[in-house]
CSV table of C-alpha atoms in Angstrom, one decimal:
chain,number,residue,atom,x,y,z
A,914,UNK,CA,-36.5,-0.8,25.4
A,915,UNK,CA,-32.9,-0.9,25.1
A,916,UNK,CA,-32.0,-2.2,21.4
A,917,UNK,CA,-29.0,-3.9,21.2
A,918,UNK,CA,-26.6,-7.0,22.3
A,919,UNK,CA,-25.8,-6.8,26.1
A,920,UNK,CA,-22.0,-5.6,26.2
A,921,UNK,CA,-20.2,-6.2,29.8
A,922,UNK,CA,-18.4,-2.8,29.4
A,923,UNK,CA,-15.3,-3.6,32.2
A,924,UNK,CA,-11.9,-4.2,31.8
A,925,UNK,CA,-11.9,-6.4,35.5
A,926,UNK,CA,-9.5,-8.6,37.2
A,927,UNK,CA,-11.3,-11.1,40.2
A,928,UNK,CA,-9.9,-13.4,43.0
A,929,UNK,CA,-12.9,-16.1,42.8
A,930,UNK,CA,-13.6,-19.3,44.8
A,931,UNK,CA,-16.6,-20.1,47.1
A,932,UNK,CA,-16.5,-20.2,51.2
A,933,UNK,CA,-13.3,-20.1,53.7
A,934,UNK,CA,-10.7,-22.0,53.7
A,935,UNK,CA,-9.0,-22.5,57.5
A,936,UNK,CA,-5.8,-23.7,55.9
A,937,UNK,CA,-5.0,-20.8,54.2
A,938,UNK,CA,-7.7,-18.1,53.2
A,939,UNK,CA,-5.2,-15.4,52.8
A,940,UNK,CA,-1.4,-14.8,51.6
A,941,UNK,CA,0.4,-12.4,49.9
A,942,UNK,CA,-0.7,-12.3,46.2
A,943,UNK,CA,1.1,-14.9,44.0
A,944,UNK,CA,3.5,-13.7,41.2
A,945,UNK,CA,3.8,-15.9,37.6
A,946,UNK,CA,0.2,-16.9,36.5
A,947,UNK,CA,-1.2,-15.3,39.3
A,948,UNK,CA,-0.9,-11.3,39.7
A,949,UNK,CA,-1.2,-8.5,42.0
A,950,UNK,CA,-3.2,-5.0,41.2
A,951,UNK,CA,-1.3,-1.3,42.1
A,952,UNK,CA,-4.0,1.4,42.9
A,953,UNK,CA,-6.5,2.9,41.0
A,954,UNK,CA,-9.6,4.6,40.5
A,955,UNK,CA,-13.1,3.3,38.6
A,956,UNK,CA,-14.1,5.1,35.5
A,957,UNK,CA,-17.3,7.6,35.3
A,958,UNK,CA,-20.5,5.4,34.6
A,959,UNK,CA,-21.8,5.9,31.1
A,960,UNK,CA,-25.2,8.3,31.2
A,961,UNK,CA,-28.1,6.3,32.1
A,962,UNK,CA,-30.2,5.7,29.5
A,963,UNK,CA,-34.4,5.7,29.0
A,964,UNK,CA,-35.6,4.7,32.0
A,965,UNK,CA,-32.7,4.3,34.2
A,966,UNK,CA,-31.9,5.1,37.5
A,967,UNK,CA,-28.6,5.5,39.9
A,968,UNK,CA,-28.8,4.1,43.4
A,969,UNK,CA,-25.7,4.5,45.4
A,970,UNK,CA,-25.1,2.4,48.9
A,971,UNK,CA,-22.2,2.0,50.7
A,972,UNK,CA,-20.8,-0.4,53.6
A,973,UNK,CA,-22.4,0.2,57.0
A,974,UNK,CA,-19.1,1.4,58.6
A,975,UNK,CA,-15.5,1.6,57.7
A,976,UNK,CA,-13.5,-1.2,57.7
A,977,UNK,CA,-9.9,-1.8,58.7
A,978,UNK,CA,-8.5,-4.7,57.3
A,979,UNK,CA,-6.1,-6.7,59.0
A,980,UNK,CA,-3.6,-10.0,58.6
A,981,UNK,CA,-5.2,-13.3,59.0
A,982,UNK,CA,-3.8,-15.1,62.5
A,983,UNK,CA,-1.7,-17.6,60.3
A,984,UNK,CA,0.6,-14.5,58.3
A,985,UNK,CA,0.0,-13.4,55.2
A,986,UNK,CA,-0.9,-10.0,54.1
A,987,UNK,CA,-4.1,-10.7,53.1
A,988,UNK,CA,-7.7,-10.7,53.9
A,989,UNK,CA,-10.9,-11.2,52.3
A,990,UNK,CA,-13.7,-10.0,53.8
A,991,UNK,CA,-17.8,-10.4,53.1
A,992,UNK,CA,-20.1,-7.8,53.7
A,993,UNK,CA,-23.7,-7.0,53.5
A,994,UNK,CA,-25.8,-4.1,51.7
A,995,UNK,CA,-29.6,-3.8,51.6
A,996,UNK,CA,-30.4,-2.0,48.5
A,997,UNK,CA,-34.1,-1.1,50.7
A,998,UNK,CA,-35.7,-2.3,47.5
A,999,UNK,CA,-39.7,-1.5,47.8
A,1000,UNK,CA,-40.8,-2.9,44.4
A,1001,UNK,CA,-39.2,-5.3,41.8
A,1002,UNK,CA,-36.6,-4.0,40.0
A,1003,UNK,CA,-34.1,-4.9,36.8
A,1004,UNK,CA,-30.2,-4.1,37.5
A,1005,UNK,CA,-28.9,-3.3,34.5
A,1006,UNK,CA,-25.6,-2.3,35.4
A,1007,UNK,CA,-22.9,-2.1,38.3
A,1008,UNK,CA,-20.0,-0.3,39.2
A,1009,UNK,CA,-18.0,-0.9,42.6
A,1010,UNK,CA,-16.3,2.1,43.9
A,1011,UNK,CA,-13.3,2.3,46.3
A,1012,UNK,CA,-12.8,4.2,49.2
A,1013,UNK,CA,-9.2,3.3,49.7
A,1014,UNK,CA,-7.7,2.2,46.8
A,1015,UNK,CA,-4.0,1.5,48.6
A,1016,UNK,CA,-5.6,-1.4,50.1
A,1017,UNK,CA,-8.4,-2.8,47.6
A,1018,UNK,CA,-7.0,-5.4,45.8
A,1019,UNK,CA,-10.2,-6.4,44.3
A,1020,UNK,CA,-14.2,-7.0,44.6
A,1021,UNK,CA,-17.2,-8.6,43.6
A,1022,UNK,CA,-20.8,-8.1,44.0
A,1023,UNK,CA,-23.0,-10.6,44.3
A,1024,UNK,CA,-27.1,-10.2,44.0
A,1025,UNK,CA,-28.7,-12.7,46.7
A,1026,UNK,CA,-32.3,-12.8,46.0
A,1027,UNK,CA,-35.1,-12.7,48.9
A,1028,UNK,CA,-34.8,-16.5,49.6
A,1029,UNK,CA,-31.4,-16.6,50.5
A,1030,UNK,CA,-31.3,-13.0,53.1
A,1031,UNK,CA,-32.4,-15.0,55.8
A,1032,UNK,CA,-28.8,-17.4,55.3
A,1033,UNK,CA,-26.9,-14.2,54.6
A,1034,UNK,CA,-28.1,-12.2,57.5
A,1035,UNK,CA,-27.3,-15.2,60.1
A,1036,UNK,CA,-24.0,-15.1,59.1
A,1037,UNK,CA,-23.3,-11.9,59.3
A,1038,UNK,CA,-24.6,-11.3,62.7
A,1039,UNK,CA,-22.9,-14.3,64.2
A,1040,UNK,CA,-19.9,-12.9,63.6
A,1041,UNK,CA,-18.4,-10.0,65.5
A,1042,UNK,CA,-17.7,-6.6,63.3
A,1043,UNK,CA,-18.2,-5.9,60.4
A,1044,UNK,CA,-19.1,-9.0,57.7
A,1045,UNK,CA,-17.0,-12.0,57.7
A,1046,UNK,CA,-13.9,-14.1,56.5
A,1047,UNK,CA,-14.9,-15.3,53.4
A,1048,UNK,CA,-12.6,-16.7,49.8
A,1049,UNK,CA,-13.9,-15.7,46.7
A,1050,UNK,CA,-18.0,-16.3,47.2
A,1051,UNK,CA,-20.2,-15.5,49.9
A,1052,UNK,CA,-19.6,-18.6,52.0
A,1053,UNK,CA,-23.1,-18.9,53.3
A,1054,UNK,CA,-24.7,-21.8,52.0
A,1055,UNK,CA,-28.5,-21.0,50.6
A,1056,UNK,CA,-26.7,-18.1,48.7
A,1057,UNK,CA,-23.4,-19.2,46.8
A,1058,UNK,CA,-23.3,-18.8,43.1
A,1059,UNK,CA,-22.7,-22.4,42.1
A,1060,UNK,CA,-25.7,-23.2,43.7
A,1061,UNK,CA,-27.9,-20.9,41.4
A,1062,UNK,CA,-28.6,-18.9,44.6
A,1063,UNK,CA,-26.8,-15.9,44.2
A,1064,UNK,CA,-25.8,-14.1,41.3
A,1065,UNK,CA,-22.3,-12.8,40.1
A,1066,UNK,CA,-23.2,-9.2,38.7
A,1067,UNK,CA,-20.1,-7.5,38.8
A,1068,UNK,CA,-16.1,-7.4,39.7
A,1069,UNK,CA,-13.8,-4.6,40.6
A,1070,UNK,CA,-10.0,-3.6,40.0
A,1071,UNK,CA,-7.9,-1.1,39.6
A,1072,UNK,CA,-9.3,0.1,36.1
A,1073,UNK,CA,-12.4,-1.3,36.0
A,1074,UNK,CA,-15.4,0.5,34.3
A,1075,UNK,CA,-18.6,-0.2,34.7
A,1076,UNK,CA,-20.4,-3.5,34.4
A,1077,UNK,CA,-22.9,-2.1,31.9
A,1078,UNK,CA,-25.5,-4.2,30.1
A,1079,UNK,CA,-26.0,-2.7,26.6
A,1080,UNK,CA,-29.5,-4.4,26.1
A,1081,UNK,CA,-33.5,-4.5,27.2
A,1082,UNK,CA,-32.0,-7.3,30.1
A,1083,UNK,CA,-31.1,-7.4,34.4
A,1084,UNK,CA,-30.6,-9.3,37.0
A,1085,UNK,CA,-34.2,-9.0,38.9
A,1086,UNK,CA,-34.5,-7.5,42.4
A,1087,UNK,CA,-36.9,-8.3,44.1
A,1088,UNK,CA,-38.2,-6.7,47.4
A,1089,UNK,CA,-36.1,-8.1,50.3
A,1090,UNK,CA,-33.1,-8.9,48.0
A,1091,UNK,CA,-29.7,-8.1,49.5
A,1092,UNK,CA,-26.0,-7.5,48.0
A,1093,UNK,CA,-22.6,-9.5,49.4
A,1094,UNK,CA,-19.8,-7.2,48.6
A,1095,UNK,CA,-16.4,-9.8,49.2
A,1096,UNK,CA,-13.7,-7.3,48.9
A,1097,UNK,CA,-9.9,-8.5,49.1
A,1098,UNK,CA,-8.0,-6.2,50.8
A,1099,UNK,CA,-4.4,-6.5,50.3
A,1100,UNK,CA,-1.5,-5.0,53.2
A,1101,UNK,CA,1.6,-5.8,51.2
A,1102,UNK,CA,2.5,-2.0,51.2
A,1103,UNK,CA,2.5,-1.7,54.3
A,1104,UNK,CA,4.2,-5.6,55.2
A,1105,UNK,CA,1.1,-7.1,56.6
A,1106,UNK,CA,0.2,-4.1,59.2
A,1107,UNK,CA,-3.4,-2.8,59.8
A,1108,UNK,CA,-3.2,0.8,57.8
A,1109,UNK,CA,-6.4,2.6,57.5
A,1110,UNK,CA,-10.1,1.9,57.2
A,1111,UNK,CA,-12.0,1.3,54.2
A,1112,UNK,CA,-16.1,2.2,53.3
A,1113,UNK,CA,-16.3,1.3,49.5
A,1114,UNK,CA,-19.4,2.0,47.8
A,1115,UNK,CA,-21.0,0.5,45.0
A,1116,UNK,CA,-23.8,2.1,42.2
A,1117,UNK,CA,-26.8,0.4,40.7
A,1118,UNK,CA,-27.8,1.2,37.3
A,1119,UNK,CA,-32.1,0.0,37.9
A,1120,UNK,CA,-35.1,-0.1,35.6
A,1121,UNK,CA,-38.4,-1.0,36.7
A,1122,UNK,CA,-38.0,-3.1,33.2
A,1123,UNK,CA,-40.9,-4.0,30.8
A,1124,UNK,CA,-42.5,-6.8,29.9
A,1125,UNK,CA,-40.0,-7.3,26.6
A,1126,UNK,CA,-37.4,-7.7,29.3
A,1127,UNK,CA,-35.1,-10.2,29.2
A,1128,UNK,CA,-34.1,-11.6,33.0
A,1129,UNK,CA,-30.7,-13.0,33.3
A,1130,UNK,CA,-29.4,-15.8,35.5
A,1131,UNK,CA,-26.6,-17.0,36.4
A,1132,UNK,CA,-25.4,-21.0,34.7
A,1133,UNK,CA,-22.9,-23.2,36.1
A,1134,UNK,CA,-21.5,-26.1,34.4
A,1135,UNK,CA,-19.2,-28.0,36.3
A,1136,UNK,CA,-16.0,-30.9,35.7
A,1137,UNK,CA,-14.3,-32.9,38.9
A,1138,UNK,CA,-10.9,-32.0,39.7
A,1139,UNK,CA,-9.0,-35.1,40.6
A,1140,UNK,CA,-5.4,-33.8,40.8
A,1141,UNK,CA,-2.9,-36.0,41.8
A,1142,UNK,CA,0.2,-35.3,44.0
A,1143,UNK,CA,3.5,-34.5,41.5
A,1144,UNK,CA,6.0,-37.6,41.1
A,1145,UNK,CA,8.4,-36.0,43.9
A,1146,UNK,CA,5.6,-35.2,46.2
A,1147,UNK,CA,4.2,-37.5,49.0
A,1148,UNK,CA,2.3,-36.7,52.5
A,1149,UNK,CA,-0.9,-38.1,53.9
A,1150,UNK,CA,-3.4,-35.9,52.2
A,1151,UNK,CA,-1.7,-37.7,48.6
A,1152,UNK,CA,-4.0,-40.5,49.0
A,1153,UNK,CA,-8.0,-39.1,47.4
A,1154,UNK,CA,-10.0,-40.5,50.3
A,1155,UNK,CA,-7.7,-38.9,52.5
A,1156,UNK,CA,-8.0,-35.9,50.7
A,1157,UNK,CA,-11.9,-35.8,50.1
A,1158,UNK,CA,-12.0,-36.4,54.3
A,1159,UNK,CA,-10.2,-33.2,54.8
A,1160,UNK,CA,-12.4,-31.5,52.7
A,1161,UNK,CA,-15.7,-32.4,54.4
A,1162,UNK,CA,-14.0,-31.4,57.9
A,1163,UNK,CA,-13.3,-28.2,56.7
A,1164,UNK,CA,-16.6,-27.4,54.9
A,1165,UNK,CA,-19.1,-29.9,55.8
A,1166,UNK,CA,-20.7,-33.0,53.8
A,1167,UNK,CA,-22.1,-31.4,51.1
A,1168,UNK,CA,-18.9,-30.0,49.7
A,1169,UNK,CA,-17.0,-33.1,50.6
A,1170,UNK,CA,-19.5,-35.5,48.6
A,1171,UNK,CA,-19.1,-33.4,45.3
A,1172,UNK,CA,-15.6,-35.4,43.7
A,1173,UNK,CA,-17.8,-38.6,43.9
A,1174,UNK,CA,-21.0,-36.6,43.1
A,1175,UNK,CA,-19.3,-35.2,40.1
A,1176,UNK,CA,-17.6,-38.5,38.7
A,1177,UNK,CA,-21.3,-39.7,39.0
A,1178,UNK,CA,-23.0,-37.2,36.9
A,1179,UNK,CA,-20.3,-36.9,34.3
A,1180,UNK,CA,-20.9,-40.5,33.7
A,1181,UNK,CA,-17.9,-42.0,34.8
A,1182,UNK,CA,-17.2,-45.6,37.0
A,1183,UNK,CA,-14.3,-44.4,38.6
A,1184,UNK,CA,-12.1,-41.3,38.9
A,1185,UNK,CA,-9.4,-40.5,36.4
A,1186,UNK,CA,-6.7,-38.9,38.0
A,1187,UNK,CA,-4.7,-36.2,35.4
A,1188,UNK,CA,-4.5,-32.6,34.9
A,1189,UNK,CA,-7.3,-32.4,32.3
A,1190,UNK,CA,-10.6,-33.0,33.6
A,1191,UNK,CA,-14.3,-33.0,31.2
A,1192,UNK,CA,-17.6,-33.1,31.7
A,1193,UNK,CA,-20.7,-32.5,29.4
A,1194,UNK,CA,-24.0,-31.2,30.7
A,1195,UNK,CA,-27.2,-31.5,28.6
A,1196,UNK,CA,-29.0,-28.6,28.2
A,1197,UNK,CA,-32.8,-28.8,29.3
A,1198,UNK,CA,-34.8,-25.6,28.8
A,1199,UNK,CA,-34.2,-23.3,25.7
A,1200,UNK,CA,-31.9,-19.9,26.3
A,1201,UNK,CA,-29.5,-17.6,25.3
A,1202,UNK,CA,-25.7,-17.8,26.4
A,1203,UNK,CA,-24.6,-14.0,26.4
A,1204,UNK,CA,-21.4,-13.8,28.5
A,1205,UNK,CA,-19.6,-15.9,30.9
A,1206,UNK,CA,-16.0,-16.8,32.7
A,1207,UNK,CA,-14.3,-19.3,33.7
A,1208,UNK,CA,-13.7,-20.3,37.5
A,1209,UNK,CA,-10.9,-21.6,39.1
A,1210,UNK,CA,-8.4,-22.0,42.1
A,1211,UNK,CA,-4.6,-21.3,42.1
A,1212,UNK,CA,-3.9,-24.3,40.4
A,1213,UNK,CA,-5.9,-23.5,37.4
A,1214,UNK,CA,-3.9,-23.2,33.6
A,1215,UNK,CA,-7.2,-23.5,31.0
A,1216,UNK,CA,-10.8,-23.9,30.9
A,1217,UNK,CA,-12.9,-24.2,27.7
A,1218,UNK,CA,-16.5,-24.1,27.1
A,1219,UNK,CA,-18.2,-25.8,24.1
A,1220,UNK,CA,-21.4,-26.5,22.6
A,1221,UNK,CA,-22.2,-30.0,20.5
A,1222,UNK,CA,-18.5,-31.0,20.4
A,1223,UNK,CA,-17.8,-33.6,18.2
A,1224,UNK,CA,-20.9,-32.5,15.5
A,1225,UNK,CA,-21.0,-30.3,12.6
A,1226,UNK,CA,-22.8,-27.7,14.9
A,1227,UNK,CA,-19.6,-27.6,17.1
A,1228,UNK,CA,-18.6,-24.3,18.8
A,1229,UNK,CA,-16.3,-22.6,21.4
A,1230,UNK,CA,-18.3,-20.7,23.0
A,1231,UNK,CA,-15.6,-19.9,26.1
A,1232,UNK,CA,-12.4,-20.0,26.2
A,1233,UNK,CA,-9.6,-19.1,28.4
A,1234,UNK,CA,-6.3,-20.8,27.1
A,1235,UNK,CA,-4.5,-18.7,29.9
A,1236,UNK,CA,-6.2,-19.0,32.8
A,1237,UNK,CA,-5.2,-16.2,35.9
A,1238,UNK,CA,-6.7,-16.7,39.3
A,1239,UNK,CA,-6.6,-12.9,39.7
A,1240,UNK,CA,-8.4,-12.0,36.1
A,1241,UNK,CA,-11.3,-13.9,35.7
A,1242,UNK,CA,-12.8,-11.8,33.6
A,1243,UNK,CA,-16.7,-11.9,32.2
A,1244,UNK,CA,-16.6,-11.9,28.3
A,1245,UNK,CA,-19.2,-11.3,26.4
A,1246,UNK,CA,-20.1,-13.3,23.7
A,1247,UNK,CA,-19.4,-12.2,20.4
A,1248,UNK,CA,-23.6,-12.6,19.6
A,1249,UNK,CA,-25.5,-14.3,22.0
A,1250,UNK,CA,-25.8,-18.0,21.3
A,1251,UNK,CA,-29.2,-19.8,21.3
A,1252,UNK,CA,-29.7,-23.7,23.1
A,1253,UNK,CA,-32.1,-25.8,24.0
A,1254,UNK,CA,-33.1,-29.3,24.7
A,1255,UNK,CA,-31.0,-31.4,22.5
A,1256,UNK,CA,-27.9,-29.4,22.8
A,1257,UNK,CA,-24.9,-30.4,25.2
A,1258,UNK,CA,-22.6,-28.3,26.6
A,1259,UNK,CA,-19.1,-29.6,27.3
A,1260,UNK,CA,-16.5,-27.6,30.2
A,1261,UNK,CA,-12.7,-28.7,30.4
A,1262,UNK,CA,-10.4,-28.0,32.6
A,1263,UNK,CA,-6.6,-28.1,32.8
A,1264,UNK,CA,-4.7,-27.8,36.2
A,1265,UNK,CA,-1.3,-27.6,36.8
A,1266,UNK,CA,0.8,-29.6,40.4
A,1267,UNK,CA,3.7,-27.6,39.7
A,1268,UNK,CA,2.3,-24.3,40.6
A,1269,UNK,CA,1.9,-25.6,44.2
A,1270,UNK,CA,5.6,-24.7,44.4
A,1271,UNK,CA,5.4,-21.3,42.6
A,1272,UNK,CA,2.1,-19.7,44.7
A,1273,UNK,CA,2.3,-18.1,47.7
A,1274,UNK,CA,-0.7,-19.3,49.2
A,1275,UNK,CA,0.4,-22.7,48.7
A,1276,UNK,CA,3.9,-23.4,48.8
A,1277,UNK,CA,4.1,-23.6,52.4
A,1278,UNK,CA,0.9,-26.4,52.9
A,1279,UNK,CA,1.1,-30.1,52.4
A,1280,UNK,CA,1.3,-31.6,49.3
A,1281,UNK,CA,-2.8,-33.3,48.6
A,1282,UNK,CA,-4.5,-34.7,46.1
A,1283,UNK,CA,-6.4,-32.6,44.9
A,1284,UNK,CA,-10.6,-32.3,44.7
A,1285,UNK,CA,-13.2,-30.0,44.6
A,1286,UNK,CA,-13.6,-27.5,47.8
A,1287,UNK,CA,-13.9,-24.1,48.9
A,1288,UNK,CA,-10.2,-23.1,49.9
A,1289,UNK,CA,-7.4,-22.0,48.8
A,1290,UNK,CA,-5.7,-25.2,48.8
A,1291,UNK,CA,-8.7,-26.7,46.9
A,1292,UNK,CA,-9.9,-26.6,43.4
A,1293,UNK,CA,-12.9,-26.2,41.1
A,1294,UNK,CA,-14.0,-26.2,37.1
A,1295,UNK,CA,-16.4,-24.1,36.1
A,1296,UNK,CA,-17.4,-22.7,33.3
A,1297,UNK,CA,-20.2,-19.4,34.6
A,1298,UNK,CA,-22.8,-18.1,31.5
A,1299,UNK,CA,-25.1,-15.3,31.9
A,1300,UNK,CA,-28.1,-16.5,30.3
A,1301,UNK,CA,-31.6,-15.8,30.3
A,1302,UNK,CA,-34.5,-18.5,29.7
A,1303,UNK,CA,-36.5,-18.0,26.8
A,1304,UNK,CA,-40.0,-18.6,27.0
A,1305,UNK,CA,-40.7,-20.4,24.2
């Protein structure tokens, strides 16, 4: 065993949201809050440790990128790797590695466990070529992160070192389970045009773990977004019902019910519109907070994670003050932070109109009110811990 907090040893940057969006899904990287990457190679791994083992995979073919049909420069693309596991294993660390770095923006690896393959290899074979269009998560429902059926286990750019966890703790892999590599691959080099195929790689650091190991999962805690159209703004989609409509014809009835879902659960009659939104979660079974990030669109500015606000046990226990949509980085906490029944988590979110002018991807779409979704022109608050349940 592996004494030891877990340190997330990676400097990464991430483009993050969940499904497609058939507004928008891809433009040219925004400039301000939101930045681009130059090229750049991944660091060595650190030496595997007692235990240990290196698998490498890679994608089935190689890839050429290309501009999505409505301009831009560029695309984000989903694709599968079966890690041929044979027996249940720990994954203790990650490292995506790019083949052609002039055109990887960024990418993250997500674990799908054997319940969700089935979901994950529909989609891919429904669609012609290699993997699919996909923002930020998998886009395959029965294996999205803010489900809790997937898991987040790593992100690449330019820089990035190995996601390394320093402790006797993994994801588990079970026989069956299946990697989604969503890779953004960006053309602005070369103005938009195809240029050159890509095959990235990725290496798992596995263990066949003992029975002192410590399984991590992945924990969402969630806010509404109900973000208003700006005083000089006006349009159709500036009316919420409107709004929340064009979101379930884009993705479907269970993302469209989650603005009302959400002012439900946070306890809440009505909406209240503004660019800071709150919710607190009650914690149910006892665990360990060791890392997390926070997740949001291009309209994002903060997001804050606390535990017991408002009592003399009180703590920030997250907290990005600056929020970036392109470096969304996992931090690890600075000791891992025990919960349980009795504790309340809160997650706050502050968004921000006025970038709808300033970002790329959004300055040339209708103003809209705007709610949870899956696309670009949509937003979410989410505050993602890597925990693991403690048994007693």
């Amino acid at each position: 065993m592996v004494a030891g907090t877990m340190v997330l040893v990676t400097a990464f940057a991430v483009v993050a949201a969940c499904g497609s969006d058939t507004d928008n899904s891809a433009a040219p990287a925004a400039t301000g809050p939101h930045s681009a990457h130059a090229g750049g190679s991944s660091a060595p791994p650190q030496p595997l440790r007692a235990g240990e083992r290196f698998v490498d995979l890679r994608m089935a073919e190689a890839y050429t990128p290309a501009p999505p049909e409505g301009g831009g420069s560029d695309e984000y693309r989903c694709q599968v790797i079966d890690p041929g596991l044979t027996k249940t294993a720990f994954l203790t660390g990650t490292q995506f590695a790019p083949e052609n770095v002039a055109i990887a923006h960024h990418a993250i690896v997500y674990a799908v466990p054997p319940g969700g393959a089935a979901a994950v290899r529909k989609q891919d074979a429904k669609i012609p070529g290699l993997g699919w269009q996909c923002f930020g998560g998998t886009g395959v429902a029965g294996a999205e992160v803010e489900e809790g059926d997937a898991a987040w286990v790593d992100t690449w750019a330019p820089g990035a070192t190995e996601t390394l966890l320093d402790q006797d703790a993994g994801y588990k892999l079970e026989p069956g389970s299946l990697l989604v590599l969503q890779i953004h691959y960006n053309l602005l080099a070369t103005d938009g045009k195809p240029t050159g195929s890509d095959r990235s790689a990725v290496r798992l650091r596995l263990t066949d773990g003992t029975p002192q190991t410590r399984e991590l999962e992945t924990w969402s805690v969630d806010a509404p977004t109900d973000l208003p159209c700006a005083a000089d703004e006006s349009g159709p989609l500036c009316d919420r019902a409107a709004s929340i409509a064009d979101v379930t014809k884009r993705f479907g009835p269970d993302v469209g019910e989650m603005a009302d879902r959400q002012v439900e659960e946070c306890g809440r009659g009505v909406p209240k519109p503004g660019d800071t939104q709150t919710c607190d979660h009650k914690v149910e079974a006892p665990m360990t907070l060791f890392a997390g990030f926070g997740h949001m669109h291009m309209l994002g500015r903060a997001l804050k994670v606390e535990l017991n606000p408002g009592t003399p046990k009180a703590k920030v226990v997250l907290d990005v003050p600056q929020f970036d949509f392109d470096n969304q980085r996992l931090v690890k906490l600075p000791s891992p932070v025990e919960v349980g029944p009795g504790d309340t988590l809160r997650v706050t979110c502050t968004h921000d109109v006025g970038l709808r002018k300033q970002v790329p991807q959004l300055k040339k779409l209708p103003p809209r009110y705007v709610v949870w979704g899956d696309g670009t022109s949509d937003e979410m608050c989410t505050g993602i811990m890597t925990v693991s349940l403690r048994k007693s």
